[in-house]
Amino acid sequence: MQVYSEQLSELERVEPLPIRRIHHVELYVGNAKQASYFYRRAFGFELIGFAGPETGVRETASYVLRQNKVTLVVTAPVFSDHPATEWLAKHGDGVRDVAFEVEDAEFCYRKALERGARGVKEPTVLEDEHGKVIIAAIATYGDVIHSFIQRESYAGIFLPPYKPTPKDELAQPVGFKHIDHVVGNVGWNQMNEFVAFYNRVFGFQRFVSFDDKDISTEYSALRSTVVANENKWIKFPINEPAEGRRRSQIEEFILYNNGPGVQHIALECENIVHTVRQLKANGVEFLATPTTYYDMLEARVGKIDEDVDSLRELNILVDRDDKGYMLQIFTKPVQDRPTLFYELIQRKGAESFGKGNFKALFEAIEREQALRGNL
Ligand code: FE2
């Protein structure tokens, strides 16, 4: 692994766009009715709202799923000539929009365009009986967009024209708290371009605590830089493939996704041991960790609160930085294409992204890649 961070020039001090938080993540899927069932039954998201033909939305069906501060929307086109149909033919199920809540959507949109972003949706007012919101959107890597959502004093369940759904009796929440980070995979030598994009357009800075200096060379066929907003609530690692002994996992993603896209969404958990136990019982599949990983665990990370046998049993990884430690685990891809997956993370002080686990993680991903005949 090259020491990439030192090859970057210092990022510019750019006045940050006034972004409050990640409002929601929207996925385009081939069948939103079935995808929403998966997120409810397997991941414990509650269905809270719907917009589709039955509620006067002609061309798409969208289900709003919520757990604590994590809101996902799964959307499927119901007509072949809708742009989402083309998007899905190209990428398969995946993330279309990482939407931000902002104070002033018009201002963010104009400012972003002035700073070189490509506009996807002009500021538009959406209104229903619960109030109004203003929405605009710009493009980022691949065919992913960032919406700017200004809620004013909107009092509805989600956004106009979504309608609330009956209380979800199926979903059993598993302890997700909020989105910790969203990772983008970009093509060969595009990482710096997108790091510069988030710096120039949003005023994001390189996240200092992440360093990739001492990742083992044998399995590290990727480079990664994390950009974050001022208060570090929004963290976007950007990965690019690198020449390695074997085909980079990022290259495999780019192949199946037909270009750059969101590789994983990391969800912070209240108690990762409980969460993973529940998810496994619900049939969620995780990457396996070699059992030898746990033999050296305490020597590597020191004393931890969790019982190592439980971590071993559940395949949960642990890493430490100078501020504390963190626990993490990765699901297998959640659709047939080996593209989008989820990470579960519990931070106990640590601000890092588990670089001590990269080797174990890469080995696990490579085993899956080999099964697909792509290594
Ligand atoms: Fe991650």
CSV table of C-alpha atoms and ligand atoms in Angstrom, one decimal:
chain,number,residue,atom,x,y,z
A,1,MET,CA,0.0,0.0,0.0
A,2,GLN,CA,1.3,3.4,-0.9
A,3,VAL,CA,1.4,6.1,1.6
A,4,TYR,CA,-1.3,8.0,-0.2
A,5,SER,CA,-2.2,10.6,2.3
A,6,GLU,CA,1.3,12.2,1.9
A,7,GLN,CA,0.9,12.4,-1.9
A,8,LEU,CA,-2.1,14.6,-1.5
A,9,SER,CA,-1.6,18.3,-1.3
A,10,GLU,CA,-3.3,19.9,1.7
A,11,LEU,CA,-7.0,20.3,1.1
A,12,GLU,CA,-8.3,23.8,0.7
A,13,ARG,CA,-10.2,25.7,3.4
A,14,VAL,CA,-13.5,26.0,1.8
A,15,GLU,CA,-16.6,27.6,3.5
A,16,PRO,CA,-18.7,24.5,4.3
A,17,LEU,CA,-22.1,24.1,2.8
A,18,PRO,CA,-24.7,24.4,5.7
A,19,ILE,CA,-25.5,20.7,5.8
A,20,ARG,CA,-27.2,19.4,9.0
A,21,ARG,CA,-27.1,15.6,8.6
A,22,ILE,CA,-27.8,12.7,6.3
A,23,HIS,CA,-31.5,12.9,5.9
A,24,HIS,CA,-32.0,9.5,4.2
A,25,VAL,CA,-30.4,7.1,1.7
A,26,GLU,CA,-32.5,6.0,-1.2
A,27,LEU,CA,-31.9,2.8,-3.0
A,28,TYR,CA,-33.2,1.9,-6.5
A,29,VAL,CA,-34.3,-1.7,-6.5
A,30,GLY,CA,-35.9,-4.0,-9.1
A,31,ASN,CA,-38.8,-4.9,-6.7
A,32,ALA,CA,-39.4,-2.5,-3.8
A,33,LYS,CA,-42.2,-4.5,-2.3
A,34,GLN,CA,-39.9,-7.4,-1.8
A,35,ALA,CA,-36.8,-5.4,-0.9
A,36,SER,CA,-38.8,-3.5,1.8
A,37,TYR,CA,-39.8,-6.9,3.3
A,38,PHE,CA,-36.1,-7.9,3.5
A,39,TYR,CA,-35.2,-4.7,5.3
A,40,ARG,CA,-38.1,-5.1,7.7
A,41,ARG,CA,-37.8,-8.8,8.4
A,42,ALA,CA,-34.0,-9.2,8.2
A,43,PHE,CA,-32.7,-5.8,9.4
A,44,GLY,CA,-35.6,-4.7,11.6
A,45,PHE,CA,-36.4,-1.5,9.8
A,46,GLU,CA,-40.0,-0.3,10.4
A,47,LEU,CA,-42.0,0.6,7.4
A,48,ILE,CA,-43.4,4.1,8.1
A,49,GLY,CA,-44.4,5.5,4.8
A,50,PHE,CA,-45.3,4.7,1.2
A,51,ALA,CA,-45.6,6.6,-2.1
A,52,GLY,CA,-46.8,4.8,-5.3
A,53,PRO,CA,-49.6,4.3,-7.7
A,54,GLU,CA,-52.1,3.7,-4.8
A,55,THR,CA,-51.3,7.2,-3.4
A,56,GLY,CA,-51.2,9.1,-6.6
A,57,VAL,CA,-47.6,8.7,-7.6
A,58,ARG,CA,-47.8,7.2,-11.1
A,59,GLU,CA,-44.3,6.0,-12.0
A,60,THR,CA,-42.5,4.6,-8.9
A,61,ALA,CA,-43.2,2.7,-5.7
A,62,SER,CA,-41.2,3.8,-2.7
A,63,TYR,CA,-41.2,2.4,0.8
A,64,VAL,CA,-39.7,4.5,3.7
A,65,LEU,CA,-38.0,2.3,6.3
A,66,ARG,CA,-36.7,3.7,9.6
A,67,GLN,CA,-34.8,2.5,12.6
A,68,ASN,CA,-33.8,5.2,15.1
A,69,LYS,CA,-32.0,7.9,13.1
A,70,VAL,CA,-31.4,5.7,10.0
A,71,THR,CA,-33.9,6.2,7.2
A,72,LEU,CA,-33.8,4.2,4.0
A,73,VAL,CA,-36.1,4.5,1.1
A,74,VAL,CA,-36.4,1.7,-1.5
A,75,THR,CA,-37.8,2.7,-4.8
A,76,ALA,CA,-38.7,0.7,-7.9
A,77,PRO,CA,-40.0,2.1,-11.2
A,78,VAL,CA,-43.3,0.7,-12.3
A,79,PHE,CA,-42.8,1.8,-16.0
A,80,SER,CA,-40.0,0.7,-18.3
A,81,ASP,CA,-39.5,4.2,-19.7
A,82,HIS,CA,-38.8,5.6,-16.2
A,83,PRO,CA,-35.1,6.7,-15.8
A,84,ALA,CA,-34.8,4.3,-12.8
A,85,THR,CA,-35.3,1.4,-15.1
A,86,GLU,CA,-32.2,2.3,-17.1
A,87,TRP,CA,-30.3,3.0,-13.9
A,88,LEU,CA,-31.2,-0.5,-12.6
A,89,ALA,CA,-30.3,-2.2,-15.9
A,90,LYS,CA,-26.9,-0.6,-15.7
A,91,HIS,CA,-26.1,-0.9,-11.9
A,92,GLY,CA,-28.5,-3.4,-10.4
A,93,ASP,CA,-30.0,-2.7,-7.0
A,94,GLY,CA,-28.0,-0.1,-5.2
A,95,VAL,CA,-27.8,3.4,-3.7
A,96,ARG,CA,-29.1,6.2,-5.8
A,97,ASP,CA,-29.2,9.1,-3.4
A,98,VAL,CA,-27.4,10.0,-0.2
A,99,ALA,CA,-29.7,12.9,0.8
A,100,PHE,CA,-28.7,15.7,3.1
A,101,GLU,CA,-30.9,17.8,5.3
A,102,VAL,CA,-29.9,21.5,4.8
A,103,GLU,CA,-31.0,24.9,6.0
A,104,ASP,CA,-31.4,26.3,2.6
A,105,ALA,CA,-31.7,24.0,-0.4
A,106,GLU,CA,-31.6,26.8,-3.0
A,107,PHE,CA,-28.4,28.3,-1.5
A,108,CYS,CA,-26.7,24.9,-1.3
A,109,TYR,CA,-27.6,24.0,-4.9
A,110,ARG,CA,-26.5,27.4,-6.3
A,111,LYS,CA,-23.3,27.3,-4.3
A,112,ALA,CA,-22.5,23.7,-5.3
A,113,LEU,CA,-23.0,24.6,-9.0
A,114,GLU,CA,-20.9,27.7,-8.7
A,115,ARG,CA,-18.2,25.4,-7.2
A,116,GLY,CA,-18.3,23.0,-10.2
A,117,ALA,CA,-20.9,20.4,-9.2
A,118,ARG,CA,-23.4,19.1,-11.9
A,119,GLY,CA,-27.0,19.9,-11.2
A,120,VAL,CA,-29.5,17.0,-11.3
A,121,LYS,CA,-32.6,18.6,-10.0
A,122,GLU,CA,-33.3,22.3,-9.8
A,123,PRO,CA,-34.8,23.5,-6.4
A,124,THR,CA,-38.4,22.3,-6.4
A,125,VAL,CA,-41.1,22.9,-3.8
A,126,LEU,CA,-43.1,19.8,-2.7
A,127,GLU,CA,-46.2,20.4,-0.7
A,128,ASP,CA,-49.0,18.4,0.9
A,129,GLU,CA,-51.4,19.0,3.8
A,130,HIS,CA,-48.5,18.7,6.3
A,131,GLY,CA,-46.5,21.5,4.9
A,132,LYS,CA,-43.8,22.1,2.4
A,133,VAL,CA,-40.2,21.1,1.6
A,134,ILE,CA,-37.7,22.3,-1.0
A,135,ILE,CA,-35.6,19.7,-2.7
A,136,ALA,CA,-32.7,20.0,-5.1
A,137,ALA,CA,-30.0,17.5,-6.1
A,138,ILE,CA,-26.5,17.4,-7.5
A,139,ALA,CA,-24.4,14.5,-9.0
A,140,THR,CA,-21.5,12.8,-7.3
A,141,TYR,CA,-19.5,9.7,-8.4
A,142,GLY,CA,-21.1,7.3,-10.9
A,143,ASP,CA,-24.8,7.7,-11.1
A,144,VAL,CA,-25.2,8.6,-7.4
A,145,ILE,CA,-26.7,11.9,-6.3
A,146,HIS,CA,-26.8,14.1,-3.2
A,147,SER,CA,-30.2,15.7,-2.6
A,148,PHE,CA,-30.5,18.8,-0.6
A,149,ILE,CA,-33.7,18.8,1.5
A,150,GLN,CA,-35.0,21.8,3.3
A,151,ARG,CA,-37.8,20.7,5.6
A,152,GLU,CA,-39.0,24.1,6.9
A,153,SER,CA,-41.6,23.0,9.5
A,154,TYR,CA,-42.8,20.1,7.5
A,155,ALA,CA,-44.9,17.8,9.9
A,156,GLY,CA,-45.5,14.8,7.7
A,157,ILE,CA,-44.2,11.3,8.2
A,158,PHE,CA,-41.3,11.7,5.7
A,159,LEU,CA,-41.6,14.0,2.7
A,160,PRO,CA,-44.5,15.1,0.4
A,161,PRO,CA,-46.3,13.1,-1.1
A,162,TYR,CA,-45.5,10.1,1.1
A,163,LYS,CA,-48.4,8.7,3.2
A,164,PRO,CA,-48.0,7.0,6.5
A,165,THR,CA,-48.4,3.2,6.6
A,166,PRO,CA,-50.1,1.2,9.4
A,167,LYS,CA,-48.0,0.3,12.4
A,168,ASP,CA,-45.4,-2.2,11.4
A,169,GLU,CA,-46.0,-5.5,13.3
A,170,LEU,CA,-43.3,-7.4,11.4
A,171,ALA,CA,-40.2,-5.4,12.0
A,172,GLN,CA,-38.2,-6.0,15.2
A,173,PRO,CA,-35.6,-3.3,15.6
A,174,VAL,CA,-32.1,-4.6,16.1
A,175,GLY,CA,-30.4,-1.6,17.7
A,176,PHE,CA,-29.1,0.5,14.8
A,177,LYS,CA,-28.6,4.1,16.0
A,178,HIS,CA,-27.4,6.2,13.0
A,179,ILE,CA,-25.3,6.1,9.8
A,180,ASP,CA,-21.6,6.2,10.8
A,181,HIS,CA,-20.2,6.4,7.2
A,182,VAL,CA,-21.1,5.8,3.6
A,183,VAL,CA,-18.3,4.5,1.3
A,184,GLY,CA,-17.9,5.2,-2.3
A,185,ASN,CA,-15.9,3.1,-4.7
A,186,VAL,CA,-14.5,5.0,-7.7
A,187,GLY,CA,-12.3,3.9,-10.7
A,188,TRP,CA,-8.6,3.8,-11.2
A,189,ASN,CA,-6.9,7.0,-10.1
A,190,GLN,CA,-10.2,8.8,-9.4
A,191,MET,CA,-9.9,8.9,-5.6
A,192,ASN,CA,-8.1,12.3,-5.5
A,193,GLU,CA,-10.6,13.8,-7.9
A,194,PHE,CA,-13.5,12.9,-5.7
A,195,VAL,CA,-11.7,13.9,-2.5
A,196,ALA,CA,-11.1,17.3,-4.2
A,197,PHE,CA,-14.8,17.3,-5.2
A,198,TYR,CA,-16.0,16.9,-1.6
A,199,ASN,CA,-13.5,19.5,-0.5
A,200,ARG,CA,-14.3,22.1,-3.1
A,201,VAL,CA,-18.1,21.7,-3.3
A,202,PHE,CA,-19.0,20.8,0.3
A,203,GLY,CA,-16.0,22.1,2.2
A,204,PHE,CA,-15.3,18.6,3.6
A,205,GLN,CA,-11.8,18.0,5.0
A,206,ARG,CA,-9.6,14.9,5.0
A,207,PHE,CA,-10.5,12.9,8.2
A,208,VAL,CA,-7.3,13.1,10.1
A,209,SER,CA,-7.5,10.0,12.3
A,210,PHE,CA,-7.6,7.6,9.4
A,211,ASP,CA,-4.2,6.7,8.2
A,212,ASP,CA,-3.3,4.0,5.7
A,213,LYS,CA,0.4,4.0,6.2
A,214,ASP,CA,0.9,0.5,7.6
A,215,ILE,CA,-1.7,-1.7,5.9
A,216,SER,CA,-0.2,-4.9,4.8
A,217,THR,CA,0.8,-4.9,1.2
A,218,GLU,CA,-0.2,-8.4,0.3
A,219,TYR,CA,-4.0,-7.8,0.5
A,220,SER,CA,-4.2,-4.1,0.2
A,221,ALA,CA,-5.1,-3.6,-3.4
A,222,LEU,CA,-7.0,-0.5,-2.7
A,223,ARG,CA,-6.4,3.0,-1.5
A,224,SER,CA,-8.8,4.9,0.6
A,225,THR,CA,-9.2,8.5,1.9
A,226,VAL,CA,-11.9,9.6,4.2
A,227,VAL,CA,-13.5,13.0,3.9
A,228,ALA,CA,-15.8,14.5,6.6
A,229,ASN,CA,-17.8,17.5,7.4
A,230,GLU,CA,-16.9,20.0,10.1
A,231,ASN,CA,-18.5,18.1,13.1
A,232,LYS,CA,-17.5,14.7,11.6
A,233,TRP,CA,-21.1,13.4,11.6
A,234,ILE,CA,-20.9,12.9,7.9
A,235,LYS,CA,-17.9,10.7,6.9
A,236,PHE,CA,-17.4,9.5,3.4
A,237,PRO,CA,-14.4,7.1,2.7
A,238,ILE,CA,-13.6,7.1,-1.0
A,239,ASN,CA,-11.9,3.9,-2.3
A,240,GLU,CA,-10.0,3.3,-5.6
A,241,PRO,CA,-8.4,0.1,-6.8
A,242,ALA,CA,-4.7,-0.3,-6.7
A,243,GLU,CA,-2.3,-2.7,-8.3
A,244,GLY,CA,-2.0,-5.8,-6.2
A,245,ARG,CA,-1.0,-9.4,-6.4
A,246,ARG,CA,-4.7,-10.2,-7.2
A,247,ARG,CA,-7.6,-8.4,-8.8
A,248,SER,CA,-8.7,-5.6,-6.5
A,249,GLN,CA,-12.0,-6.0,-4.7
A,250,ILE,CA,-12.7,-2.4,-5.9
A,251,GLU,CA,-12.2,-3.5,-9.5
A,252,GLU,CA,-14.7,-6.4,-9.0
A,253,PHE,CA,-17.2,-3.9,-7.6
A,254,ILE,CA,-16.7,-1.5,-10.5
A,255,LEU,CA,-17.1,-4.4,-13.0
A,256,TYR,CA,-20.5,-5.5,-11.5
A,257,ASN,CA,-21.7,-2.1,-10.7
A,258,ASN,CA,-20.8,-0.8,-14.2
A,259,GLY,CA,-18.8,2.1,-12.7
A,260,PRO,CA,-18.4,3.9,-9.4
A,261,GLY,CA,-21.1,3.6,-6.7
A,262,VAL,CA,-21.8,3.2,-3.0
A,263,GLN,CA,-19.9,0.1,-1.7
A,264,HIS,CA,-21.2,0.0,1.9
A,265,ILE,CA,-23.2,1.9,4.5
A,266,ALA,CA,-21.9,1.6,8.0
A,267,LEU,CA,-24.6,1.6,10.7
A,268,GLU,CA,-23.7,2.4,14.3
A,269,CYS,CA,-25.1,-0.1,16.8
A,270,GLU,CA,-26.0,0.2,20.5
A,271,ASN,CA,-24.7,-3.2,21.3
A,272,ILE,CA,-23.1,-5.0,18.3
A,273,VAL,CA,-23.1,-8.4,20.0
A,274,HIS,CA,-26.9,-8.3,20.4
A,275,THR,CA,-27.4,-6.8,17.0
A,276,VAL,CA,-25.4,-9.5,15.2
A,277,ARG,CA,-27.0,-12.3,17.1
A,278,GLN,CA,-30.4,-11.0,16.1
A,279,LEU,CA,-29.5,-10.4,12.5
A,280,LYS,CA,-28.0,-13.9,12.2
A,281,ALA,CA,-31.2,-15.3,13.6
A,282,ASN,CA,-33.0,-13.3,10.9
A,283,GLY,CA,-30.9,-14.9,8.1
A,284,VAL,CA,-28.5,-12.0,7.4
A,285,GLU,CA,-25.2,-13.4,6.0
A,286,PHE,CA,-21.9,-12.0,7.2
A,287,LEU,CA,-18.3,-12.4,6.1
A,288,ALA,CA,-16.5,-15.1,8.0
A,289,THR,CA,-13.3,-14.3,10.0
A,290,PRO,CA,-10.6,-16.9,10.4
A,291,THR,CA,-10.7,-18.2,14.0
A,292,THR,CA,-7.0,-17.6,14.3
A,293,TYR,CA,-7.9,-13.9,14.3
A,294,TYR,CA,-9.2,-14.3,17.8
A,295,ASP,CA,-6.2,-16.1,19.2
A,296,MET,CA,-4.2,-12.9,18.9
A,297,LEU,CA,-7.0,-10.5,19.7
A,298,GLU,CA,-6.2,-9.5,23.2
A,299,ALA,CA,-2.5,-9.2,22.4
A,300,ARG,CA,-3.4,-6.8,19.6
A,301,VAL,CA,-6.2,-4.6,21.1
A,302,GLY,CA,-5.7,-5.1,24.9
A,303,LYS,CA,-8.5,-5.3,27.4
A,304,ILE,CA,-12.1,-5.0,26.0
A,305,ASP,CA,-15.5,-5.2,27.7
A,306,GLU,CA,-16.9,-7.9,25.4
A,307,ASP,CA,-16.4,-11.6,25.8
A,308,VAL,CA,-14.0,-12.8,23.2
A,309,ASP,CA,-15.8,-16.1,22.8
A,310,SER,CA,-19.0,-14.2,21.7
A,311,LEU,CA,-17.0,-12.2,19.2
A,312,ARG,CA,-15.4,-15.4,17.9
A,313,GLU,CA,-18.7,-17.1,17.6
A,314,LEU,CA,-20.2,-14.1,15.8
A,315,ASN,CA,-17.2,-13.2,13.7
A,316,ILE,CA,-17.0,-9.6,15.1
A,317,LEU,CA,-13.8,-7.7,14.5
A,318,VAL,CA,-12.1,-5.4,16.9
A,319,ASP,CA,-9.6,-2.5,16.4
A,320,ARG,CA,-8.0,0.1,18.6
A,321,ASP,CA,-6.7,3.6,18.0
A,322,ASP,CA,-5.3,6.2,20.4
A,323,LYS,CA,-8.8,7.2,21.5
A,324,GLY,CA,-10.4,3.8,22.2
A,325,TYR,CA,-11.6,0.8,20.4
A,326,MET,CA,-14.3,-0.2,18.0
A,327,LEU,CA,-16.1,-3.4,16.9
A,328,GLN,CA,-17.2,-4.1,13.4
A,329,ILE,CA,-18.6,-6.7,11.0
A,330,PHE,CA,-19.5,-6.8,7.4
A,331,THR,CA,-22.5,-8.4,5.7
A,332,LYS,CA,-22.2,-10.2,2.4
A,333,PRO,CA,-23.6,-8.3,-0.5
A,334,VAL,CA,-27.4,-7.9,-0.1
A,335,GLN,CA,-28.2,-8.5,-3.8
A,336,ASP,CA,-27.0,-11.0,-6.4
A,337,ARG,CA,-24.4,-8.6,-7.8
A,338,PRO,CA,-21.4,-8.4,-5.5
A,339,THR,CA,-21.9,-4.7,-5.0
A,340,LEU,CA,-23.6,-3.0,-2.0
A,341,PHE,CA,-23.2,-4.4,1.5
A,342,TYR,CA,-23.6,-3.2,5.1
A,343,GLU,CA,-21.1,-2.7,7.9
A,344,LEU,CA,-22.2,-2.8,11.6
A,345,ILE,CA,-20.0,-0.8,13.9
A,346,GLN,CA,-19.9,0.0,17.5
A,347,ARG,CA,-17.5,2.7,18.6
A,348,LYS,CA,-16.1,2.7,22.1
A,349,GLY,CA,-14.0,5.9,21.8
A,350,ALA,CA,-12.2,5.0,18.5
A,351,GLU,CA,-12.7,7.2,15.6
A,352,SER,CA,-10.9,5.1,13.1
A,353,PHE,CA,-12.2,2.7,10.4
A,354,GLY,CA,-10.6,-0.5,11.5
A,355,LYS,CA,-7.4,-0.4,9.6
A,356,GLY,CA,-6.0,-3.2,11.9
A,357,ASN,CA,-8.8,-5.4,10.4
A,358,PHE,CA,-8.2,-4.6,6.8
A,359,LYS,CA,-6.0,-7.7,6.3
A,360,ALA,CA,-8.6,-10.1,7.9
A,361,LEU,CA,-11.3,-8.3,6.0
A,362,PHE,CA,-9.5,-8.4,2.6
A,363,GLU,CA,-8.9,-12.1,3.1
A,364,ALA,CA,-12.6,-12.7,3.8
A,365,ILE,CA,-13.6,-10.7,0.8
A,366,GLU,CA,-11.1,-12.5,-1.4
A,367,ARG,CA,-12.4,-15.9,-0.4
A,368,GLU,CA,-15.9,-14.7,-1.6
A,369,GLN,CA,-14.3,-13.2,-4.7
A,370,ALA,CA,-12.6,-16.5,-5.5
A,371,LEU,CA,-15.9,-18.4,-5.2
A,372,ARG,CA,-17.3,-16.0,-7.9
A,373,GLY,CA,-14.3,-16.8,-10.1
A,374,ASN,CA,-13.1,-13.2,-10.0
A,375,LEU,CA,-9.7,-13.5,-8.2
B,1,FE2,FE,-16.6,1.0,6.6
